[in-house]
């Protein structure tokens, strides 16, 4: 269980509160108006921001003060998910060896198979600049596979992709997460993403991250804040 | 980057070393003097002149660098790389050589006055405030141009593509893309040049034409070398330091605003400025800058060629010393600069450039003296001081891009849990290759050309090339001195070119 | 790391050589270059002393004052009269104990601490092919047309510059500032040191340069060029002398004494003229090297004792500064 316990974050006038639980292995969309704090919520969970009050727990263990790389979270950012000057092999290798050391033969095979899994087999010597946008997203996902963390946080990483490509990528995320048994948190501004992908949805609006609600139920009977967001 | 405390720790150590190396010697001088001295009658006038000429020199250098850098950023022509490297050469010349080169062009009997006379036109005099500014622009225009060019190249190609696809007018393109970059880079470049000019002495005096062009550094020289009034020297050098730090603060406040974010590294191709007029204007700017900067260099080469044959073993040994010192100071300077490549780090780094080399040398001498024979430490001390003096330049070059790398990739590195070593080795250094090469080249060249503090630490066996030039001139060997100066030019330019090239090769991959 | 290994290497090198007694001589920087007198002095003196003479170039008095009694110097070579007063007051020096009767200076020298070894006088040097009719006196120089261009050195950073300030003071007294004002339009520029000025002159930038009466000797002897001449003024030229002194704290008193005696020997004196391009301090005129013999010598030599110079110095520099700042 990922538990945000009476968590509060403030920065100047801005504030975000959350008190909610997310179950392992679920697919959760985080939606809400722009600027409401979707990415902030993700950053709090991934450890890039520290809450002013409250605790963050994973399987009962307090991880509020744990640095990002030691949290059970793998994250995909909006951009800059790959180092442009390193080949895919080097980029992905960093997930296995954060000290930048050489991979063992077994690790090398694991890396190749992760690339194959996302459809990039044989491209490990390419640099990101030589790949298409979709291929770059796939490479980043391959790294998530290698990181094998129980939580996968996605901060609109596919926003720049076309609709068909985005659907493909969300399917791939679903498969990858399924293999890892990971809890997926998907920040999106597109209600369609939530409907297609997420079993549950967290609505972030007016300084509050609402507890997760079953996606279909939420959209069938949207609360006031969501209606305003959806323009209904 | 994975562990922030470590990065902060390294920055604090590096900053502490800078401050200790500067304030320690000043304190030693002060302790020896037994207190602050008093300012003399001419000192206020010197202070006013120093400020005024520094301000003018910095303003003109940066203002003129804008069109030149812009032209170089958006034009491709054969020899462009070599020209960019060559344009950097004045900056790395020892002052005495550069001044003689400048006077050979702009002086009474220089090329220009000679041509004017041949045409029956009245000549002009280069000596005066305008001459001081002219010389400082000659030295610093290349630096400003390179810093701005660096800024232009750091604007990701994507932004230009976006601008073109939006059909932005040249004015709008300038306002949205180039002006923000200029506002970010120009104040810092101006501040560094202002600080360099603050401690100008021989150049200001020679081209200033007399005692009206007295600078604070001359007063310090007089206090140390002639009056042995160390208290006054310490006071004057603290005033100089204060001015430099104030300039740095102003630049810090002005030079805000974020970077451009990471673009994928493709060569910057530009679609603007393809019309006739901009092309002509760019060509004119590049031509004028090349003429202004390269003609005096050509005179240095022409004067030096006959002297090359007269160089004895002493000059070659000095050249070798200069090269080893340059290599060591470059490595030291870069290791120093990396942890300090932040806004406050850059401010602290200015300190090393701002303190009078004479006071620095005297203080170091006092500190070293109880433990070792200063003469035997001539080269290590020169290495250290050269690294310290070059630090602000290295930081100016590295800081904007180091910050951009941090802004773009620190979170990814943190999420992956990269070790600090892996961050430096795999991300920071490769991403900074181009500015690192430029910074290394500049440091090496400055180090070869700088006389530094060697006057108190001079050693007959371990002279450096600039010292050798002075020794030869002091013995009437003007021709051999010109030869040694040419050797110096070749070596410092060679070092600069090699490092700079190394940084730029394949920088798109 | 580099710096540390450097330091270690240097320390090692200096201990490994310490076999025979070492005479440490602090000398002006120009002395030690391959073109300066240093190498010849070393060779000549080592042949007679059975010791190792080591020149340590660089700033002389500032370094000695910083080091105080812990200095390693046994002898200092190349002081000028502008610093003898302060040097004497430091108490660091011992009497030279050398018989001064061989001196052939144009002035009377009785100092028992600072020993002269060569001298010259300040003079404007010009190229007679470019300036066939130069001014023949200081007064004519002041009244010369303004397109006659002169480079001089700054009295605050150069000893020859200071000598000129005292020179003008000696000739014009309380009218010194007026003299400078008349000279001002002709002063092309002022440089930090002699080298820069002389470089500008040889490059043809200026018609005349503030230098020494001995400068033409270099061009005559080394370049066979007889066109460079020094102006001898009836008002007088200012005397400049280079001095050596023995440190009181020397740990090689005999060697140091031997060196001081050596300075006035004919062997040294005959060498120093062309070695340092100056007049020998203790050599009759008929024994001077050829080029030097043909030089015109000042009829009148001006000189302030160190006490007079100390009293006049600030005033002379102020007159220079105000006169040229108009």
mmCIF file of N, CA, C and O in Angstrom, chain B residues 267-351:
data_model
loop_
_atom_site.group_PDB
_atom_site.id
_atom_site.type_symbol
_atom_site.label_atom_id
_atom_site.label_comp_id
_atom_site.label_asym_id
_atom_site.label_seq_id
_atom_site.Cartn_x
_atom_site.Cartn_y
_atom_site.Cartn_z
ATOM 1 N N UNK B 267 23.234 20.171 -34.936
ATOM 2 C CA UNK B 267 23.903 21.405 -35.327
ATOM 3 C C UNK B 267 22.864 22.491 -35.522
ATOM 4 O O UNK B 267 21.804 22.247 -36.088
ATOM 5 N N UNK B 268 23.188 23.679 -35.031
ATOM 6 C CA UNK B 268 22.230 24.759 -35.159
ATOM 7 C C UNK B 268 22.212 25.251 -36.592
ATOM 8 O O UNK B 268 23.170 25.827 -37.074
ATOM 9 N N UNK B 269 21.114 24.985 -37.262
ATOM 10 C CA UNK B 269 20.950 25.525 -38.608
ATOM 11 C C UNK B 269 19.947 26.646 -38.508
ATOM 12 O O UNK B 269 18.936 26.497 -37.830
ATOM 13 N N UNK B 270 20.270 27.747 -39.120
ATOM 14 C CA UNK B 270 19.347 28.869 -38.976
ATOM 15 C C UNK B 270 18.774 29.249 -40.319
ATOM 16 O O UNK B 270 19.413 29.159 -41.345
ATOM 17 N N UNK B 271 17.533 29.649 -40.245
ATOM 18 C CA UNK B 271 16.852 29.983 -41.480
ATOM 19 C C UNK B 271 16.637 31.478 -41.627
ATOM 20 O O UNK B 271 16.191 31.954 -42.626
ATOM 21 N N UNK B 272 16.966 32.206 -40.539
ATOM 22 C CA UNK B 272 16.744 33.650 -40.612
ATOM 23 C C UNK B 272 17.963 34.320 -41.240
ATOM 24 O O UNK B 272 19.007 33.700 -41.415
ATOM 25 N N UNK B 273 17.841 35.557 -41.510
ATOM 26 C CA UNK B 273 18.953 36.354 -42.011
ATOM 27 C C UNK B 273 19.473 35.891 -43.362
ATOM 28 O O UNK B 273 20.644 35.981 -43.653
ATOM 29 N N UNK B 274 18.563 35.329 -44.207
ATOM 30 C CA UNK B 274 19.054 34.894 -45.520
ATOM 31 C C UNK B 274 18.907 35.979 -46.567
ATOM 32 O O UNK B 274 19.368 35.836 -47.686
ATOM 33 N N UNK B 275 18.257 37.070 -46.154
ATOM 34 C CA UNK B 275 18.081 38.167 -47.105
ATOM 35 C C UNK B 275 19.404 38.848 -47.356
ATOM 36 O O UNK B 275 20.379 38.608 -46.653
ATOM 37 N N UNK B 276 19.434 39.700 -48.358
ATOM 38 C CA UNK B 276 20.683 40.328 -48.763
ATOM 39 C C UNK B 276 21.294 41.229 -47.707
ATOM 40 O O UNK B 276 22.465 41.092 -47.377
ATOM 41 N N UNK B 277 20.485 42.126 -47.128
ATOM 42 C CA UNK B 277 21.048 43.106 -46.220
ATOM 43 C C UNK B 277 21.693 42.463 -44.993
ATOM 44 O O UNK B 277 22.840 42.784 -44.668
ATOM 45 N N UNK B 278 20.985 41.565 -44.308
ATOM 46 C CA UNK B 278 21.634 40.938 -43.152
ATOM 47 C C UNK B 278 22.927 40.222 -43.519
ATOM 48 O O UNK B 278 23.898 40.259 -42.764
ATOM 49 N N UNK B 279 22.940 39.611 -44.702
ATOM 50 C CA UNK B 279 24.166 38.916 -45.124
ATOM 51 C C UNK B 279 25.319 39.893 -45.237
ATOM 52 O O UNK B 279 26.416 39.647 -44.761
ATOM 53 N N UNK B 280 25.032 41.027 -45.886
ATOM 54 C CA UNK B 280 26.085 42.026 -46.064
ATOM 55 C C UNK B 280 26.533 42.555 -44.713
ATOM 56 O O UNK B 280 27.730 42.662 -44.413
ATOM 57 N N UNK B 281 25.563 42.875 -43.848
ATOM 58 C CA UNK B 281 25.907 43.423 -42.537
ATOM 59 C C UNK B 281 26.772 42.433 -41.753
ATOM 60 O O UNK B 281 27.756 42.808 -41.117
ATOM 61 N N UNK B 282 26.385 41.165 -41.771
ATOM 62 C CA UNK B 282 27.163 40.156 -41.046
ATOM 63 C C UNK B 282 28.585 40.084 -41.590
ATOM 64 O O UNK B 282 29.551 40.041 -40.833
ATOM 65 N N UNK B 283 28.687 40.124 -42.903
ATOM 66 C CA UNK B 283 30.016 40.054 -43.514
ATOM 67 C C UNK B 283 30.847 41.253 -43.094
ATOM 68 O O UNK B 283 32.037 41.138 -42.776
ATOM 69 N N UNK B 284 30.199 42.429 -43.041
ATOM 70 C CA UNK B 284 30.923 43.639 -42.650
ATOM 71 C C UNK B 284 31.418 43.510 -41.208
ATOM 72 O O UNK B 284 32.570 43.807 -40.894
ATOM 73 N N UNK B 285 30.544 43.048 -40.330
ATOM 74 C CA UNK B 285 30.948 42.926 -38.918
ATOM 75 C C UNK B 285 32.102 41.946 -38.749
ATOM 76 O O UNK B 285 33.064 42.211 -38.049
ATOM 77 N N UNK B 286 31.976 40.809 -39.399
ATOM 78 C CA UNK B 286 33.048 39.821 -39.271
ATOM 79 C C UNK B 286 34.343 40.376 -39.836
ATOM 80 O O UNK B 286 35.411 40.260 -39.236
ATOM 81 N N UNK B 287 34.233 41.052 -40.987
ATOM 82 C CA UNK B 287 35.419 41.613 -41.618
ATOM 83 C C UNK B 287 36.085 42.664 -40.743
ATOM 84 O O UNK B 287 37.300 42.654 -40.551
ATOM 85 N N UNK B 288 35.266 43.556 -40.182
ATOM 86 C CA UNK B 288 35.823 44.614 -39.347
ATOM 87 C C UNK B 288 36.513 44.025 -38.116
ATOM 88 O O UNK B 288 37.617 44.425 -37.749
ATOM 89 N N UNK B 289 35.842 43.068 -37.466
ATOM 90 C CA UNK B 289 36.426 42.478 -36.257
ATOM 91 C C UNK B 289 37.737 41.791 -36.605
ATOM 92 O O UNK B 289 38.735 41.926 -35.887
ATOM 93 N N UNK B 290 37.733 41.062 -37.713
ATOM 94 C CA UNK B 290 38.951 40.348 -38.090
ATOM 95 C C UNK B 290 40.075 41.335 -38.374
ATOM 96 O O UNK B 290 41.209 41.160 -37.908
ATOM 97 N N UNK B 291 39.732 42.414 -39.069
ATOM 98 C CA UNK B 291 40.755 43.415 -39.391
ATOM 99 C C UNK B 291 41.305 44.048 -38.120
ATOM 100 O O UNK B 291 42.516 44.184 -37.930
ATOM 101 N N UNK B 292 40.410 44.434 -37.237
ATOM 102 C CA UNK B 292 40.798 45.108 -35.994
ATOM 103 C C UNK B 292 41.658 44.199 -35.118
ATOM 104 O O UNK B 292 42.629 44.639 -34.514
ATOM 105 N N UNK B 293 41.285 42.929 -35.051
ATOM 106 C CA UNK B 293 41.989 42.047 -34.121
ATOM 107 C C UNK B 293 43.226 41.414 -34.747
ATOM 108 O O UNK B 293 44.214 41.166 -34.065
ATOM 109 N N UNK B 294 43.163 41.158 -36.036
ATOM 110 C CA UNK B 294 44.256 40.388 -36.630
ATOM 111 C C UNK B 294 45.402 41.242 -37.149
ATOM 112 O O UNK B 294 46.532 40.768 -37.224
ATOM 113 N N UNK B 295 45.119 42.527 -37.501
ATOM 114 C CA UNK B 295 46.225 43.332 -38.023
ATOM 115 C C UNK B 295 47.343 43.505 -36.988
ATOM 116 O O UNK B 295 48.507 43.259 -37.302
ATOM 117 N N UNK B 296 47.018 43.914 -35.742
ATOM 118 C CA UNK B 296 48.110 44.025 -34.759
ATOM 119 C C UNK B 296 48.820 42.690 -34.542
ATOM 120 O O UNK B 296 50.045 42.657 -34.363
ATOM 121 N N UNK B 297 48.056 41.595 -34.599
ATOM 122 C CA UNK B 297 48.699 40.286 -34.453
ATOM 123 C C UNK B 297 49.671 40.041 -35.596
ATOM 124 O O UNK B 297 50.769 39.525 -35.400
ATOM 125 N N UNK B 298 49.236 40.438 -36.796
ATOM 126 C CA UNK B 298 50.111 40.289 -37.948
ATOM 127 C C UNK B 298 51.400 41.068 -37.738
ATOM 128 O O UNK B 298 52.487 40.600 -38.095
ATOM 129 N N UNK B 299 51.283 42.252 -37.121
ATOM 130 C CA UNK B 299 52.484 43.050 -36.864
ATOM 131 C C UNK B 299 53.393 42.332 -35.866
ATOM 132 O O UNK B 299 54.616 42.359 -35.988
ATOM 133 N N UNK B 300 52.793 41.713 -34.864
ATOM 134 C CA UNK B 300 53.599 40.966 -33.886
ATOM 135 C C UNK B 300 54.353 39.845 -34.599
ATOM 136 O O UNK B 300 55.548 39.624 -34.368
ATOM 137 N N UNK B 301 53.652 39.170 -35.500
ATOM 138 C CA UNK B 301 54.296 38.073 -36.233
ATOM 139 C C UNK B 301 55.415 38.616 -37.116
ATOM 140 O O UNK B 301 56.544 38.109 -37.108
ATOM 141 N N UNK B 302 55.105 39.688 -37.829
ATOM 142 C CA UNK B 302 56.103 40.242 -38.749
ATOM 143 C C UNK B 302 57.338 40.712 -37.985
ATOM 144 O O UNK B 302 58.472 40.494 -38.406
ATOM 145 N N UNK B 303 57.117 41.364 -36.845
ATOM 146 C CA UNK B 303 58.253 41.836 -36.052
ATOM 147 C C UNK B 303 59.044 40.684 -35.454
ATOM 148 O O UNK B 303 60.245 40.794 -35.210
ATOM 149 N N UNK B 304 58.345 39.601 -35.167
ATOM 150 C CA UNK B 304 58.992 38.522 -34.435
ATOM 151 C C UNK B 304 59.779 37.560 -35.304
ATOM 152 O O UNK B 304 60.736 36.942 -34.844
ATOM 153 N N UNK B 305 59.383 37.440 -36.575
ATOM 154 C CA UNK B 305 60.022 36.426 -37.428
ATOM 155 C C UNK B 305 61.549 36.533 -37.471
ATOM 156 O O UNK B 305 62.241 35.540 -37.269
ATOM 157 N N UNK B 306 62.098 37.759 -37.712
ATOM 158 C CA UNK B 306 63.569 37.821 -37.764
ATOM 159 C C UNK B 306 64.193 37.441 -36.422
ATOM 160 O O UNK B 306 65.319 36.919 -36.389
ATOM 161 N N UNK B 307 63.479 37.687 -35.326
ATOM 162 C CA UNK B 307 64.035 37.426 -33.999
ATOM 163 C C UNK B 307 64.043 35.957 -33.625
ATOM 164 O O UNK B 307 64.789 35.536 -32.747
ATOM 165 N N UNK B 308 63.197 35.174 -34.295
ATOM 166 C CA UNK B 308 63.088 33.753 -33.925
ATOM 167 C C UNK B 308 64.449 33.060 -34.004
ATOM 168 O O UNK B 308 64.791 32.237 -33.161
ATOM 169 N N UNK B 309 65.217 33.441 -35.031
ATOM 170 C CA UNK B 309 66.500 32.781 -35.246
ATOM 171 C C UNK B 309 67.490 33.119 -34.141
ATOM 172 O O UNK B 309 68.447 32.381 -33.902
ATOM 173 N N UNK B 310 67.254 34.255 -33.445
ATOM 174 C CA UNK B 310 68.223 34.675 -32.430
ATOM 175 C C UNK B 310 67.968 34.059 -31.065
ATOM 176 O O UNK B 310 68.677 34.348 -30.120
ATOM 177 N N UNK B 311 66.911 33.282 -30.963
ATOM 178 C CA UNK B 311 66.559 32.772 -29.643
ATOM 179 C C UNK B 311 67.574 31.741 -29.189
ATOM 180 O O UNK B 311 67.909 30.813 -29.910
ATOM 181 N N UNK B 312 68.054 31.919 -27.958
ATOM 182 C CA UNK B 312 69.027 30.986 -27.421
ATOM 183 C C UNK B 312 68.354 29.908 -26.601
ATOM 184 O O UNK B 312 67.131 29.824 -26.523
ATOM 185 N N UNK B 313 69.197 29.089 -25.988
ATOM 186 C CA UNK B 313 68.691 27.974 -25.194
ATOM 187 C C UNK B 313 67.773 28.467 -24.083
ATOM 188 O O UNK B 313 66.786 27.815 -23.745
ATOM 189 N N UNK B 314 68.101 29.644 -23.537
ATOM 190 C CA UNK B 314 67.307 30.171 -22.424
ATOM 191 C C UNK B 314 65.848 30.335 -22.804
ATOM 192 O O UNK B 314 64.945 30.023 -22.034
ATOM 193 N N UNK B 315 65.613 30.817 -24.022
ATOM 194 C CA UNK B 315 64.236 31.041 -24.434
ATOM 195 C C UNK B 315 63.490 29.729 -24.634
ATOM 196 O O UNK B 315 62.308 29.618 -24.314
ATOM 197 N N UNK B 316 64.195 28.731 -25.146
ATOM 198 C CA UNK B 316 63.518 27.446 -25.360
ATOM 199 C C UNK B 316 63.223 26.778 -24.040
ATOM 200 O O UNK B 316 62.157 26.174 -23.853
ATOM 201 N N UNK B 317 64.172 26.904 -23.077
ATOM 202 C CA UNK B 317 63.915 26.356 -21.745
ATOM 203 C C UNK B 317 62.725 27.073 -21.124
ATOM 204 O O UNK B 317 61.843 26.460 -20.508
ATOM 205 N N UNK B 318 62.680 28.394 -21.320
ATOM 206 C CA UNK B 318 61.565 29.166 -20.776
ATOM 207 C C UNK B 318 60.254 28.715 -21.412
ATOM 208 O O UNK B 318 59.224 28.607 -20.741
ATOM 209 N N UNK B 319 60.306 28.426 -22.704
ATOM 210 C CA UNK B 319 59.090 27.971 -23.388
ATOM 211 C C UNK B 319 58.619 26.647 -22.783
ATOM 212 O O UNK B 319 57.424 26.440 -22.543
ATOM 213 N N UNK B 320 59.567 25.776 -22.523
ATOM 214 C CA UNK B 320 59.212 24.483 -21.938
ATOM 215 C C UNK B 320 58.584 24.686 -20.558
ATOM 216 O O UNK B 320 57.563 24.083 -20.225
ATOM 217 N N UNK B 321 59.207 25.562 -19.743
ATOM 218 C CA UNK B 321 58.640 25.856 -18.424
ATOM 219 C C UNK B 321 57.221 26.377 -18.550
ATOM 220 O O UNK B 321 56.315 25.970 -17.814
ATOM 221 N N UNK B 322 57.042 27.288 -19.492
ATOM 222 C CA UNK B 322 55.722 27.876 -19.664
ATOM 223 C C UNK B 322 54.694 26.810 -20.017
ATOM 224 O O UNK B 322 53.569 26.831 -19.525
ATOM 225 N N UNK B 323 55.094 25.864 -20.853
ATOM 226 C CA UNK B 323 54.145 24.825 -21.267
ATOM 227 C C UNK B 323 53.773 23.925 -20.097
ATOM 228 O O UNK B 323 52.598 23.592 -19.911
ATOM 229 N N UNK B 324 54.764 23.523 -19.298
ATOM 230 C CA UNK B 324 54.427 22.641 -18.160
ATOM 231 C C UNK B 324 53.554 23.380 -17.160
ATOM 232 O O UNK B 324 52.575 22.829 -16.657
ATOM 233 N N UNK B 325 53.918 24.636 -16.897
ATOM 234 C CA UNK B 325 53.100 25.414 -15.967
ATOM 235 C C UNK B 325 51.677 25.528 -16.510
ATOM 236 O O UNK B 325 50.695 25.375 -15.783
ATOM 237 N N UNK B 326 51.559 25.756 -17.811
ATOM 238 C CA UNK B 326 50.230 25.930 -18.405
ATOM 239 C C UNK B 326 49.404 24.662 -18.261
ATOM 240 O O UNK B 326 48.227 24.705 -17.906
ATOM 241 N N UNK B 327 50.035 23.527 -18.506
ATOM 242 C CA UNK B 327 49.306 22.263 -18.405
ATOM 243 C C UNK B 327 48.809 22.069 -16.976
ATOM 244 O O UNK B 327 47.634 21.751 -16.738
ATOM 245 N N UNK B 328 49.711 22.280 -16.021
ATOM 246 C CA UNK B 328 49.338 22.082 -14.620
ATOM 247 C C UNK B 328 48.262 23.075 -14.209
ATOM 248 O O UNK B 328 47.276 22.713 -13.560
ATOM 249 N N UNK B 329 48.406 24.361 -14.597
ATOM 250 C CA UNK B 329 47.381 25.323 -14.159
ATOM 251 C C UNK B 329 46.043 25.028 -14.802
ATOM 252 O O UNK B 329 45.013 25.256 -14.186
ATOM 253 N N UNK B 330 46.068 24.518 -16.026
ATOM 254 C CA UNK B 330 44.797 24.224 -16.686
ATOM 255 C C UNK B 330 44.045 23.129 -15.942
ATOM 256 O O UNK B 330 42.847 23.262 -15.650
ATOM 257 N N UNK B 331 44.754 22.054 -15.615
ATOM 258 C CA UNK B 331 44.092 20.962 -14.902
ATOM 259 C C UNK B 331 43.564 21.457 -13.552
ATOM 260 O O UNK B 331 42.427 21.193 -13.166
ATOM 261 N N UNK B 332 44.420 22.214 -12.862
ATOM 262 C CA UNK B 332 44.033 22.718 -11.552
ATOM 263 C C UNK B 332 42.815 23.627 -11.663
ATOM 264 O O UNK B 332 41.850 23.516 -10.898
ATOM 265 N N UNK B 333 42.853 24.501 -12.659
ATOM 266 C CA UNK B 333 41.770 25.474 -12.813
ATOM 267 C C UNK B 333 40.440 24.787 -13.112
ATOM 268 O O UNK B 333 39.414 25.134 -12.551
ATOM 269 N N UNK B 334 40.461 23.773 -13.983
ATOM 270 C CA UNK B 334 39.209 23.097 -14.333
ATOM 271 C C UNK B 334 38.669 22.329 -13.134
ATOM 272 O O UNK B 334 37.461 22.316 -12.864
ATOM 273 N N UNK B 335 39.573 21.677 -12.391
ATOM 274 C CA UNK B 335 39.126 20.936 -11.211
ATOM 275 C C UNK B 335 38.511 21.898 -10.200
ATOM 276 O O UNK B 335 37.587 21.550 -9.468
ATOM 277 N N UNK B 336 39.021 23.109 -10.201
ATOM 278 C CA UNK B 336 38.526 24.137 -9.298
ATOM 279 C C UNK B 336 37.177 24.655 -9.768
ATOM 280 O O UNK B 336 36.272 24.934 -8.986
ATOM 281 N N UNK B 337 37.073 24.820 -11.085
ATOM 282 C CA UNK B 337 35.902 25.499 -11.638
ATOM 283 C C UNK B 337 34.645 24.632 -11.588
ATOM 284 O O UNK B 337 33.554 25.137 -11.347
ATOM 285 N N UNK B 338 34.796 23.323 -11.797
ATOM 286 C CA UNK B 338 33.590 22.482 -11.907
ATOM 287 C C UNK B 338 32.680 22.584 -10.682
ATOM 288 O O UNK B 338 31.488 22.825 -10.832
ATOM 289 N N UNK B 339 33.218 22.397 -9.459
ATOM 290 C CA UNK B 339 32.293 22.501 -8.317
ATOM 291 C C UNK B 339 31.773 23.918 -8.097
ATOM 292 O O UNK B 339 30.759 24.103 -7.441
ATOM 293 N N UNK B 340 32.465 24.910 -8.652
ATOM 294 C CA UNK B 340 32.056 26.305 -8.413
ATOM 295 C C UNK B 340 31.150 26.847 -9.507
ATOM 296 O O UNK B 340 30.822 28.021 -9.498
ATOM 297 N N UNK B 341 30.755 25.991 -10.460
ATOM 298 C CA UNK B 341 30.023 26.537 -11.595
ATOM 299 C C UNK B 341 28.557 26.798 -11.259
ATOM 300 O O UNK B 341 27.655 26.160 -11.770
ATOM 301 N N UNK B 342 28.368 27.752 -10.372
ATOM 302 C CA UNK B 342 27.023 28.213 -10.040
ATOM 303 C C UNK B 342 27.108 29.727 -9.888
ATOM 304 O O UNK B 342 28.195 30.300 -9.943
ATOM 305 N N UNK B 343 25.953 30.352 -9.710
ATOM 306 C CA UNK B 343 25.950 31.819 -9.624
ATOM 307 C C UNK B 343 26.880 32.338 -8.535
ATOM 308 O O UNK B 343 27.714 33.194 -8.760
ATOM 309 N N UNK B 344 26.753 31.793 -7.344
ATOM 310 C CA UNK B 344 27.575 32.304 -6.248
ATOM 311 C C UNK B 344 29.017 31.884 -6.405
ATOM 312 O O UNK B 344 29.932 32.610 -6.042
ATOM 313 N N UNK B 345 29.205 30.705 -6.971
ATOM 314 C CA UNK B 345 30.564 30.255 -7.224
ATOM 315 C C UNK B 345 31.271 31.194 -8.164
ATOM 316 O O UNK B 345 32.438 31.541 -7.969
ATOM 317 N N UNK B 346 30.533 31.657 -9.169
ATOM 318 C CA UNK B 346 31.151 32.563 -10.128
ATOM 319 C C UNK B 346 31.523 33.879 -9.472
ATOM 320 O O UNK B 346 32.568 34.472 -9.750
ATOM 321 N N UNK B 347 30.671 34.309 -8.576
ATOM 322 C CA UNK B 347 30.948 35.556 -7.858
ATOM 323 C C UNK B 347 32.225 35.415 -7.031
ATOM 324 O O UNK B 347 33.103 36.273 -7.049
ATOM 325 N N UNK B 348 32.310 34.308 -6.310
ATOM 326 C CA UNK B 348 33.505 34.070 -5.498
ATOM 327 C C UNK B 348 34.745 34.002 -6.391
ATOM 328 O O UNK B 348 35.807 34.536 -6.061
ATOM 329 N N UNK B 349 34.582 33.376 -7.548
ATOM 330 C CA UNK B 349 35.717 33.214 -8.451
ATOM 331 C C UNK B 349 36.316 34.536 -8.917
ATOM 332 O O UNK B 349 37.505 34.628 -9.184
ATOM 333 N N UNK B 350 35.477 35.580 -8.995
ATOM 334 C CA UNK B 350 35.967 36.894 -9.437
ATOM 335 C C UNK B 350 37.085 37.409 -8.539
ATOM 336 O O UNK B 350 37.948 38.164 -8.964
ATOM 337 N N UNK B 351 37.033 36.978 -7.287
ATOM 338 C CA UNK B 351 37.998 37.447 -6.283
ATOM 339 C C UNK B 351 39.433 37.252 -6.766
ATOM 340 O O UNK B 351 40.281 38.130 -6.627
#
